[in-house]
Coordinates of C-alpha atoms and ligand atoms in Angstrom, one line a residue:
M1 CA 101.3 61.1 55.7
T2 CA 101.0 57.8 57.7
T3 CA 97.8 56.3 58.8
M4 CA 97.3 55.2 62.7
Y5 CA 94.4 53.3 63.6
V6 CA 93.4 53.2 67.3
P7 CA 90.1 52.0 68.0
R8 CA 87.5 53.9 69.3
D9 CA 85.5 50.5 70.5
A10 CA 84.2 51.3 74.3
A11 CA 86.1 48.8 75.1
A12 CA 89.6 50.1 74.3
C13 CA 88.2 53.9 75.6
S14 CA 87.3 52.2 79.2
V15 CA 91.4 51.9 79.6
G16 CA 92.6 54.7 77.9
A17 CA 92.1 54.2 73.7
E18 CA 90.5 58.2 73.7
E19 CA 93.7 59.5 75.5
V20 CA 96.0 57.9 73.5
A21 CA 94.3 58.8 70.3
Q22 CA 95.0 62.6 71.4
A23 CA 98.6 62.1 72.5
I24 CA 99.6 60.5 69.6
A25 CA 98.1 63.6 67.7
R26 CA 99.4 66.3 70.3
A27 CA 103.4 64.6 69.6
A28 CA 102.8 64.4 65.9
S29 CA 101.7 68.0 65.8
A30 CA 104.8 69.1 67.9
R31 CA 107.2 66.8 65.6
G32 CA 105.8 68.1 62.3
D33 CA 104.8 64.8 61.4
R34 CA 101.9 64.5 59.4
I35 CA 99.7 61.3 60.6
D36 CA 96.2 60.4 59.7
I37 CA 94.3 58.6 63.1
V38 CA 91.6 56.6 61.9
R39 CA 89.3 55.5 64.8
N40 CA 89.1 51.4 64.4
G41 CA 87.0 49.1 65.6
S42 CA 88.8 47.1 68.1
R43 CA 90.3 43.8 66.9
G44 CA 88.9 41.9 70.5
M45 CA 92.5 41.4 72.1
F46 CA 91.3 43.2 74.9
W47 CA 94.7 42.5 76.6
L48 CA 96.5 44.0 74.3
E49 CA 94.0 47.5 74.3
P50 CA 94.3 50.5 73.7
L51 CA 95.9 48.6 70.7
V52 CA 97.5 51.4 68.1
E53 CA 98.3 50.0 64.3
V54 CA 100.4 51.9 62.2
A55 CA 100.1 51.5 58.2
T56 CA 103.4 50.8 56.1
P57 CA 104.1 49.4 53.2
Q58 CA 104.7 46.2 54.5
G59 CA 101.5 46.0 56.4
R60 CA 99.4 47.2 59.6
I61 CA 101.9 46.7 62.7
A62 CA 100.4 46.6 66.1
Y63 CA 101.9 48.1 69.7
G64 CA 100.2 47.7 72.7
P65 CA 98.6 48.1 75.2
V66 CA 99.6 51.6 74.8
A67 CA 99.5 54.3 77.7
P68 CA 99.4 57.7 76.9
E69 CA 102.9 58.7 78.6
D70 CA 104.6 55.6 76.3
V71 CA 103.8 57.8 73.3
A72 CA 106.3 60.0 73.4
S73 CA 109.3 56.7 73.2
L74 CA 107.0 55.4 70.6
F75 CA 108.0 58.1 68.5
D76 CA 111.6 58.5 69.7
A77 CA 111.9 54.7 68.3
G78 CA 110.3 55.7 64.9
F79 CA 107.0 53.3 65.4
H80 CA 105.3 55.7 62.3
T81 CA 107.6 53.9 60.4
G82 CA 106.4 50.7 62.3
A83 CA 110.0 50.3 64.0
A84 CA 111.0 47.8 67.0
H85 CA 109.7 49.2 70.2
R86 CA 109.1 47.2 73.3
L87 CA 105.4 47.9 72.8
C88 CA 105.6 46.3 69.2
L89 CA 103.6 43.0 68.3
G90 CA 104.6 42.8 64.9
P91 CA 102.4 42.5 61.9
T92 CA 98.9 42.4 63.5
E93 CA 97.4 39.9 61.3
E94 CA 100.4 37.6 62.6
I95 CA 99.3 37.5 66.1
A96 CA 98.5 34.0 67.0
Y97 CA 95.1 34.5 68.5
L98 CA 93.8 36.9 65.6
K99 CA 95.9 34.7 62.8
K100 CA 93.9 31.5 63.8
Q101 CA 90.5 33.0 64.1
E102 CA 88.1 32.5 60.9
R103 CA 86.7 36.3 60.6
L104 CA 83.7 35.7 58.4
T105 CA 81.0 38.2 60.3
F106 CA 83.7 39.9 61.9
A107 CA 85.8 40.4 58.7
R108 CA 86.0 44.1 58.7
V109 CA 85.8 45.3 62.7
G110 CA 89.2 46.9 63.5
V111 CA 90.6 46.6 60.1
T112 CA 88.1 49.5 58.1
D113 CA 86.8 52.7 59.5
P114 CA 83.6 52.4 60.8
L115 CA 81.9 54.9 59.5
N116 CA 83.4 54.9 56.1
L117 CA 81.1 53.4 53.8
S118 CA 83.4 53.9 50.5
E119 CA 86.0 51.3 52.8
Y120 CA 83.2 49.5 53.4
E121 CA 82.1 48.5 49.8
A122 CA 86.2 48.3 49.0
H123 CA 86.1 45.5 51.7
G124 CA 83.4 43.7 50.4
G125 CA 80.6 45.3 51.6
L126 CA 77.1 45.7 50.1
R127 CA 78.0 42.9 47.4
G128 CA 75.4 41.2 49.4
L129 CA 72.7 43.2 49.5
R130 CA 73.3 43.5 45.5
A131 CA 73.0 39.9 44.6
A132 CA 69.9 39.7 46.8
L133 CA 68.0 43.3 44.6
G134 CA 68.6 40.5 41.8
M135 CA 66.7 37.8 43.4
S136 CA 63.0 37.1 43.9
S137 CA 62.0 36.7 47.8
R138 CA 61.9 33.5 47.8
D139 CA 65.0 33.1 46.6
I140 CA 66.4 34.8 49.0
V141 CA 64.8 33.2 51.9
E142 CA 66.0 29.7 50.4
E143 CA 69.9 30.7 50.6
V144 CA 69.6 31.9 53.9
V145 CA 67.7 28.6 54.7
R146 CA 70.1 26.3 53.0
S147 CA 73.2 28.4 54.7
G148 CA 72.2 26.8 58.0
L149 CA 72.3 30.1 59.5
R150 CA 70.5 29.6 62.9
G151 CA 69.3 32.8 65.4
R152 CA 72.3 33.7 67.5
G153 CA 70.6 35.7 70.1
G154 CA 70.1 32.4 72.6
A155 CA 67.6 30.2 70.8
A156 CA 69.6 29.1 67.5
F157 CA 66.6 29.2 65.9
P158 CA 67.0 28.7 61.8
C159 CA 66.9 32.3 60.1
G160 CA 65.2 30.8 57.4
I161 CA 62.7 29.0 58.2
K162 CA 61.8 32.4 60.6
W163 CA 61.6 34.6 57.3
R164 CA 59.7 32.3 55.3
T165 CA 57.2 32.3 57.8
V166 CA 57.2 36.2 57.5
L167 CA 57.3 35.7 53.9
G168 CA 54.6 34.0 53.8
A169 CA 51.8 36.2 55.9
E170 CA 49.6 38.8 54.1
A171 CA 49.0 41.3 56.6
R172 CA 51.2 44.5 55.7
P173 CA 52.7 46.6 57.0
K174 CA 56.0 44.2 58.1
Y175 CA 59.1 44.8 60.3
I176 CA 62.9 44.0 60.5
V177 CA 63.3 44.2 64.6
C178 CA 67.0 43.7 65.4
N179 CA 67.7 42.5 69.0
A180 CA 70.8 44.6 70.2
D181 CA 69.3 44.3 73.9
E182 CA 72.9 42.0 74.5
G183 CA 72.0 41.3 78.2
D184 CA 73.8 38.3 78.6
A185 CA 77.1 39.1 81.4
G186 CA 80.6 38.9 79.6
T187 CA 79.0 39.0 76.4
F188 CA 80.0 42.3 74.0
S189 CA 80.0 40.6 70.1
D190 CA 76.6 42.7 69.2
R191 CA 78.4 45.6 70.4
M192 CA 81.6 45.3 68.9
I193 CA 79.5 44.9 65.6
M194 CA 77.4 48.0 66.0
E195 CA 80.8 50.2 66.8
G196 CA 83.2 48.5 64.6
D197 CA 80.7 48.1 61.6
P198 CA 77.8 49.1 61.8
F199 CA 77.3 48.6 57.9
V200 CA 77.1 45.2 58.0
L201 CA 73.9 45.4 60.4
F202 CA 72.1 47.6 58.1
E203 CA 73.1 45.9 55.0
G204 CA 71.9 42.8 56.9
M205 CA 69.0 44.3 58.0
A206 CA 67.8 45.6 54.2
I207 CA 68.6 42.1 52.7
A208 CA 66.2 41.0 55.7
G209 CA 63.7 43.5 54.4
I210 CA 63.7 42.8 51.3
A211 CA 63.0 39.2 51.8
V212 CA 59.7 39.3 53.6
G213 CA 58.7 42.5 52.3
A214 CA 59.2 45.2 55.2
A215 CA 60.4 48.8 54.2
K216 CA 60.5 49.3 58.1
G217 CA 63.4 48.0 60.8
Y218 CA 64.3 49.0 64.4
I219 CA 67.3 48.4 66.3
Y220 CA 66.1 48.1 69.8
L221 CA 69.7 49.0 71.4
R222 CA 70.9 48.2 75.4
S223 CA 70.6 51.3 77.0
E224 CA 74.0 50.7 78.4
Y225 CA 75.1 51.1 74.8
P226 CA 75.6 54.4 74.5
D227 CA 79.1 54.6 72.4
A228 CA 77.2 52.2 69.8
E229 CA 74.3 54.3 69.8
R230 CA 76.6 57.4 69.0
T231 CA 78.1 55.4 66.0
L232 CA 75.0 53.8 64.8
A233 CA 73.4 57.7 64.5
L234 CA 76.3 59.0 62.4
A235 CA 76.2 55.6 60.4
I236 CA 72.5 56.2 59.5
A237 CA 73.2 59.6 58.7
A238 CA 76.0 58.4 56.1
A239 CA 74.0 55.3 54.9
R240 CA 70.9 57.7 54.2
Q241 CA 73.3 59.5 52.3
A242 CA 74.6 57.3 49.8
S243 CA 70.9 55.5 49.7
L244 CA 71.8 51.8 51.7
L245 CA 69.0 53.2 53.5
G246 CA 65.7 55.0 52.6
N247 CA 63.3 55.4 49.6
D248 CA 65.3 54.1 46.7
V249 CA 67.8 51.3 48.3
L250 CA 71.1 51.5 46.0
G251 CA 69.1 52.8 43.3
S252 CA 66.8 49.7 43.4
G253 CA 63.4 51.5 43.9
R254 CA 63.2 49.1 46.7
A255 CA 62.3 50.9 50.3
F256 CA 64.5 49.9 53.5
D257 CA 65.0 52.3 56.6
L258 CA 65.4 52.3 60.5
E259 CA 65.6 54.0 63.2
V260 CA 67.4 53.2 66.6
R261 CA 65.5 52.5 69.9
R262 CA 67.2 52.7 73.1
G263 CA 66.4 49.7 75.3
A264 CA 64.9 49.7 79.1
G265 CA 67.7 48.6 81.1
A266 CA 65.9 45.1 81.9
Y267 CA 67.3 41.9 81.1
I268 CA 63.9 40.5 80.0
C269 CA 63.5 43.2 77.9
G270 CA 65.9 40.8 75.2
E271 CA 63.1 38.4 74.7
E272 CA 61.5 38.6 72.0
T273 CA 57.9 39.2 72.8
A274 CA 59.2 41.6 75.5
L275 CA 61.1 43.4 73.8
L276 CA 58.0 44.1 71.3
E277 CA 55.8 45.2 74.2
S278 CA 59.2 47.9 75.1
L279 CA 59.6 48.9 71.7
E280 CA 55.5 49.4 71.6
G281 CA 56.4 52.0 75.0
K282 CA 54.8 49.1 77.1
R283 CA 56.5 47.9 80.0
G284 CA 58.8 44.8 79.2
M285 CA 56.5 42.0 80.0
V286 CA 56.7 38.6 78.1
R287 CA 53.6 37.8 75.9
P288 CA 52.3 34.2 75.3
K289 CA 53.2 32.3 72.4
P290 CA 51.3 31.8 70.2
P291 CA 50.7 34.1 68.3
L292 CA 54.3 34.0 67.0
P293 CA 55.9 37.4 66.5
A294 CA 56.4 36.2 63.1
L295 CA 52.5 36.3 62.3
E296 CA 51.5 39.1 64.9
G297 CA 54.7 40.6 66.3
L298 CA 55.0 44.3 66.3
F299 CA 52.1 46.5 67.2
G300 CA 50.3 42.9 66.0
Q301 CA 52.0 42.9 62.5
P302 CA 54.1 40.4 60.7
T303 CA 57.5 40.7 62.5
V304 CA 61.3 39.3 61.9
V305 CA 62.7 39.8 65.0
N306 CA 66.6 38.7 64.8
N307 CA 69.8 38.9 66.7
V308 CA 72.8 41.4 65.7
I309 CA 74.8 38.7 64.9
T310 CA 72.4 36.7 62.9
L311 CA 71.3 39.5 60.8
A312 CA 75.3 40.9 60.1
S313 CA 76.3 37.4 59.2
V314 CA 73.4 37.5 56.1
P315 CA 75.3 39.6 54.2
I316 CA 78.6 37.2 53.4
I317 CA 75.7 34.7 53.0
L318 CA 74.2 36.3 50.0
D319 CA 77.8 37.8 48.7
K320 CA 79.5 34.2 48.9
G321 CA 76.5 31.6 49.1
A322 CA 75.2 29.4 51.2
K323 CA 77.4 26.7 50.2
Y324 CA 80.5 28.7 51.5
Y325 CA 78.8 29.7 54.7
A326 CA 77.3 26.2 55.6
D327 CA 81.1 24.4 54.8
Y328 CA 82.1 25.9 58.2
G329 CA 80.9 24.4 61.3
M330 CA 79.7 20.6 62.4
G331 CA 76.2 18.8 61.9
R332 CA 73.3 21.0 62.1
S333 CA 75.6 24.0 63.3
Q334 CA 76.8 25.9 60.1
G335 CA 79.3 28.6 59.9
T336 CA 80.9 30.7 62.3
L337 CA 80.1 32.2 66.4
P338 CA 81.7 35.1 67.7
F339 CA 82.4 33.4 71.1
Q340 CA 83.4 36.1 73.6
L341 CA 85.9 34.9 76.4
A342 CA 85.3 36.6 79.6
G343 CA 85.9 36.5 83.4
N344 CA 89.2 34.7 85.0
V345 CA 91.5 34.1 81.6
K346 CA 94.5 36.1 80.9
R347 CA 93.7 36.9 77.3
G348 CA 89.6 38.1 77.0
G349 CA 88.6 38.8 74.1
L350 CA 86.4 37.8 70.8
V351 CA 87.5 34.4 68.7
E352 CA 85.4 33.7 65.8
K353 CA 85.6 30.4 64.9
A354 CA 83.5 27.4 63.4
F355 CA 81.5 25.5 65.5
G356 CA 83.3 22.4 67.0
I357 CA 85.9 24.3 68.6
T358 CA 85.9 23.1 71.8
L359 CA 86.0 25.0 75.2
R360 CA 89.4 23.7 76.3
E361 CA 90.7 24.9 72.9
L362 CA 88.9 28.5 73.7
L363 CA 90.1 28.6 77.3
Y364 CA 93.9 27.9 76.9
D365 CA 95.0 28.0 73.0
Y366 CA 92.9 31.4 73.0
G367 CA 92.7 32.0 76.6
G368 CA 95.8 31.1 77.8
G369 CA 94.3 29.6 81.1
S370 CA 93.1 31.9 84.0
A371 CA 94.2 35.5 84.3
S372 CA 94.9 34.1 88.2
G373 CA 97.3 31.5 87.4
R374 CA 95.1 29.3 89.4
P375 CA 93.2 25.6 87.9
I376 CA 90.1 27.0 85.9
R377 CA 87.0 24.9 87.6
A378 CA 84.0 26.0 86.2
V379 CA 82.6 27.5 82.9
Q380 CA 79.6 29.2 82.1
V381 CA 78.6 29.4 78.6
G382 CA 75.5 31.2 76.9
G383 CA 75.1 33.7 79.5
P384 CA 73.3 33.8 82.7
L385 CA 70.4 31.4 82.2
G386 CA 73.6 28.8 81.1
A387 CA 75.0 25.7 82.9
Y388 CA 78.3 25.8 85.2
L389 CA 80.0 23.1 83.2
P390 CA 83.3 20.8 84.9
E391 CA 86.5 20.3 83.9
S392 CA 85.6 16.7 82.0
R393 CA 83.2 18.8 80.2
F394 CA 86.0 20.9 78.1
D395 CA 86.8 18.3 75.3
T396 CA 82.7 18.9 74.5
P397 CA 82.8 20.2 70.9
L398 CA 80.3 23.6 70.8
D399 CA 78.2 22.2 68.9
Y400 CA 74.6 23.2 69.7
E401 CA 73.4 19.6 69.7
A402 CA 76.6 18.0 71.4
F403 CA 76.8 20.5 73.6
A404 CA 72.8 20.7 74.9
A405 CA 73.8 16.8 74.9
A406 CA 76.3 17.8 77.7
G407 CA 74.2 19.6 79.2
G408 CA 75.4 23.2 78.0
M409 CA 73.8 26.1 75.9
I410 CA 75.8 27.5 73.8
G411 CA 73.4 30.9 73.5
H412 CA 74.9 33.8 72.4
G413 CA 78.6 32.7 72.8
G414 CA 79.7 33.9 76.0
V415 CA 82.5 32.3 77.9
I416 CA 83.2 33.0 81.5
A417 CA 85.7 30.6 83.2
F418 CA 86.3 30.8 87.2
D419 CA 89.0 29.1 88.7
D420 CA 89.3 27.3 91.7
T421 CA 88.2 29.6 94.2
V422 CA 85.0 29.8 93.3
D423 CA 82.1 28.7 95.5
M424 CA 79.1 27.1 93.5
A425 CA 76.4 27.4 96.1
Q426 CA 77.2 31.3 96.1
M427 CA 77.0 31.2 92.0
A428 CA 73.9 29.2 92.5
R429 CA 72.3 31.6 94.6
Y430 CA 73.1 34.6 92.5
A431 CA 71.5 32.5 89.3
M432 CA 68.2 32.6 91.5
E433 CA 69.2 36.0 93.1
F434 CA 69.5 37.5 89.1
C435 CA 65.9 35.8 88.2
A436 CA 64.2 37.7 91.6
I437 CA 65.3 40.3 90.1
E438 CA 65.0 40.5 86.5
S439 CA 61.7 38.1 86.6
C440 CA 59.0 39.9 84.5
G441 CA 56.7 39.4 87.1
K442 CA 53.9 37.5 84.7
C443 CA 53.9 34.2 86.0
T444 CA 54.2 32.3 89.6
P445 CA 56.8 29.6 88.9
C446 CA 59.5 32.2 88.1
R447 CA 58.5 35.3 89.8
I448 CA 58.1 33.6 93.5
G449 CA 60.0 30.5 92.8
S450 CA 63.2 32.4 92.4
R451 CA 62.6 34.0 95.5
R452 CA 61.8 31.0 97.2
G453 CA 65.2 29.8 95.2
V454 CA 67.2 32.4 97.1
E455 CA 66.1 31.5 100.4
V456 CA 66.4 28.1 100.0
I457 CA 70.1 28.2 99.0
D458 CA 70.5 30.3 102.0
H459 CA 69.5 27.8 103.8
I460 CA 71.5 25.0 102.8
R461 CA 74.1 27.1 102.8
A462 CA 73.9 27.8 106.7
G463 CA 73.5 24.3 107.0
R464 CA 70.3 24.3 107.9
K465 CA 67.9 20.6 107.2
P466 CA 70.5 20.6 104.1
A467 CA 69.1 16.9 102.6
A468 CA 65.4 17.6 102.7
N469 CA 66.3 21.5 101.6
L470 CA 68.4 19.6 98.9
A471 CA 65.5 18.0 97.7
L472 CA 63.1 21.0 98.0
L473 CA 65.7 22.6 96.0
R474 CA 66.1 19.6 93.2
D475 CA 61.8 20.1 93.3
L476 CA 61.9 23.8 93.3
C477 CA 63.8 23.9 90.0
D478 CA 61.7 21.2 88.4
T479 CA 58.4 23.7 88.7
M480 CA 60.1 26.6 87.4
T481 CA 61.7 24.6 84.6
Y482 CA 58.4 23.1 83.4
G483 CA 56.1 25.7 84.6
S484 CA 57.0 28.7 83.7
L485 CA 56.3 30.9 80.7
C486 CA 59.3 32.2 79.0
A487 CA 63.1 30.8 79.5
M488 CA 64.1 33.0 82.0
G489 CA 62.1 31.1 84.6
G490 CA 62.7 28.3 82.4
L491 CA 66.3 28.2 82.4
T492 CA 67.2 29.8 85.9
P493 CA 67.5 26.1 87.2
A494 CA 70.0 25.4 84.7
P495 CA 73.0 27.0 86.3
V496 CA 71.9 25.8 90.3
V497 CA 70.9 22.5 89.1
S498 CA 74.5 21.7 86.8
A499 CA 76.0 23.6 90.4
L500 CA 74.3 20.7 92.0
D501 CA 75.3 17.9 89.9
H502 CA 79.0 19.0 89.0
F503 CA 80.2 20.8 92.6
P504 CA 78.0 19.2 95.2
E505 CA 80.8 19.6 97.3
D506 CA 80.6 23.3 97.6
F507 CA 76.8 22.1 98.7
G508 CA 78.6 20.1 101.7
V509 CA 77.2 17.1 100.1
S510 CA 80.4 15.6 99.9
P511 CA 83.8 16.8 101.9
A512 CA 84.5 20.6 101.4
K513 CA 87.2 21.4 98.3
K514 CA 90.4 22.1 99.6
V515 CA 91.9 25.7 98.3
S516 CA 95.4 25.9 99.4
Ligands
FMN1 C1 65.3 36.2 79.4 C2 65.7 36.7 77.6 C3 66.8 37.2 77.1 C4 67.3 37.3 76.1 N1 68.1 38.3 75.8 C5 67.9 38.1 74.3 C6 69.1 39.3 74.0 O1 69.5 40.2 75.1 N2 69.7 39.0 72.6 C7 69.2 38.6 71.8 O2 69.5 38.8 70.6 N3 68.2 37.5 72.3 C8 68.1 37.4 73.5 N4 66.8 36.4 73.6 C9 66.3 35.4 72.8 C10 65.4 36.4 72.2 O3 64.3 35.9 72.4 C11 65.0 35.9 70.4 O4 64.9 34.2 70.4 C12 66.1 36.2 69.6 O5 66.0 37.7 69.4 C13 65.6 35.9 68.0 O6 67.1 36.3 67.0 P1 67.4 35.3 67.2 O7 66.9 34.1 66.1 O8 68.5 36.2 65.7 O9 68.4 34.5 68.1 C14 66.8 36.6 75.0 C15 65.6 35.3 75.5 C16 65.2 35.3 76.9 C17 64.5 34.2 77.0
SF4_2 S1 59.5 33.1 83.1 FE1 60.0 34.8 84.3 S2 60.1 36.8 82.8 FE2 59.2 34.5 81.5 S3 56.9 35.4 81.8 FE3 57.3 34.1 83.4 S4 58.0 35.8 85.2 FE4 58.4 36.9 83.3

């Protein structure tokens, strides 16, 4: 019996992985070959998807990108024994893109069957939870504090400090809410975890629950992730069956269970307080802070709200210790981050590396430069509210503080590249338009300011009173930055002002750039 791996990840399926799996099954049965097809997560090398792997005595051999019509020639070549073929990429683990990564959170993604709990355990799963079950709540929280883990959803707030606040709150019940809204364009790390290794998220949430005294968790899932929803439902059933979830977590006598709630399809529902409103069945409007959700969150109760990657990074910390995790990274940015390379790059995908790697390394060593073959002119890091950075900033290390000092924001780790045909005035307009569409409407600087922002940029682009309108645009950005209730309106000026500062020629401020 030969084991073959064909991803069921949504990105792989979008380029035909399902059809490839069926073609392999048909070809094998027609030839009388006995094969076992495991539907794994994606390895995160999207230009190679559908990536088929074959288990051989020498390890897993990769073939890709495989189309259904390649399957016959693959069998003819003997690929079920790992034989040579024009699509053969050699041992998967030796592919440079993968080999140079530091996969802690993504250690099992693409490696194991996402729904097989015994395989999860055989690859290091449940060790963190078992360790946590033998510790006091305070010790768990302090271990997470010492690891330096900061929120991976955007704001980079220290995870352990948030947990400490919830642990100290007296009200009962308490809740764990996993923010799986993943609204930033070009990001997909949350989805890849949920589809590729859902148990690591459950384990992280159970550890959080045991640490702060919460027996109930919710995963607020982006509505555009139906594949993740299916995988989560199957994984929850398997986890309950094996007592990873339920009234008696791993036989400890402690309870922790969770439910998935589908999001409302709005970017603002990723903001934690709007998310809580939505989870309570209301329209996703931002709540003023204080009170902090840690003290008065879901249904007014103490609540941990953490991103998927934050929670999925916890099990390895409890398993290997805070120091092991904190030894990765630099400065106050400890551990690793799964960067997501998208936009105009040759090799888009997921790159988990310790903090400190530079944008240039990500864009060129991993991304292989632009897909169009033209120079990369601008990069937006940290989602639609992140600044646009020019080439002169590509050597800044990706560390929260160093990056902020260079005018950027790491956020959820999305990296979107643009070549030299991009019109940055159009991108600035897009940022304002995005805010106008996605604003929750609660405060004036954001609701009205973003609409006026679109108009002012239109005037500038049309050459109407450019000097006066440029001054007005900066003034408006100032008002939005300092007068908005949340980071939606507060950060929308970041892409606009960075486009103005770094690419003034696109606004007609200096001679227009030449594009050959
Ligand atoms: C407009 C807006 C959208 C956001 N969208 C997300 C999101 O999709 N996913 C996420 O995890 N955090 C998002 N955040 C950040 C959350 O408000 C919050 O900081 C996060 O869920 C806390 O978890 P963490 O500390 O683990 O990052 C968003 C924030 C804002 C202002
Ligand atoms: S800044 Fe925008 S999204 Fe945030 S509260 Fe104000 S109107 Fe709502």
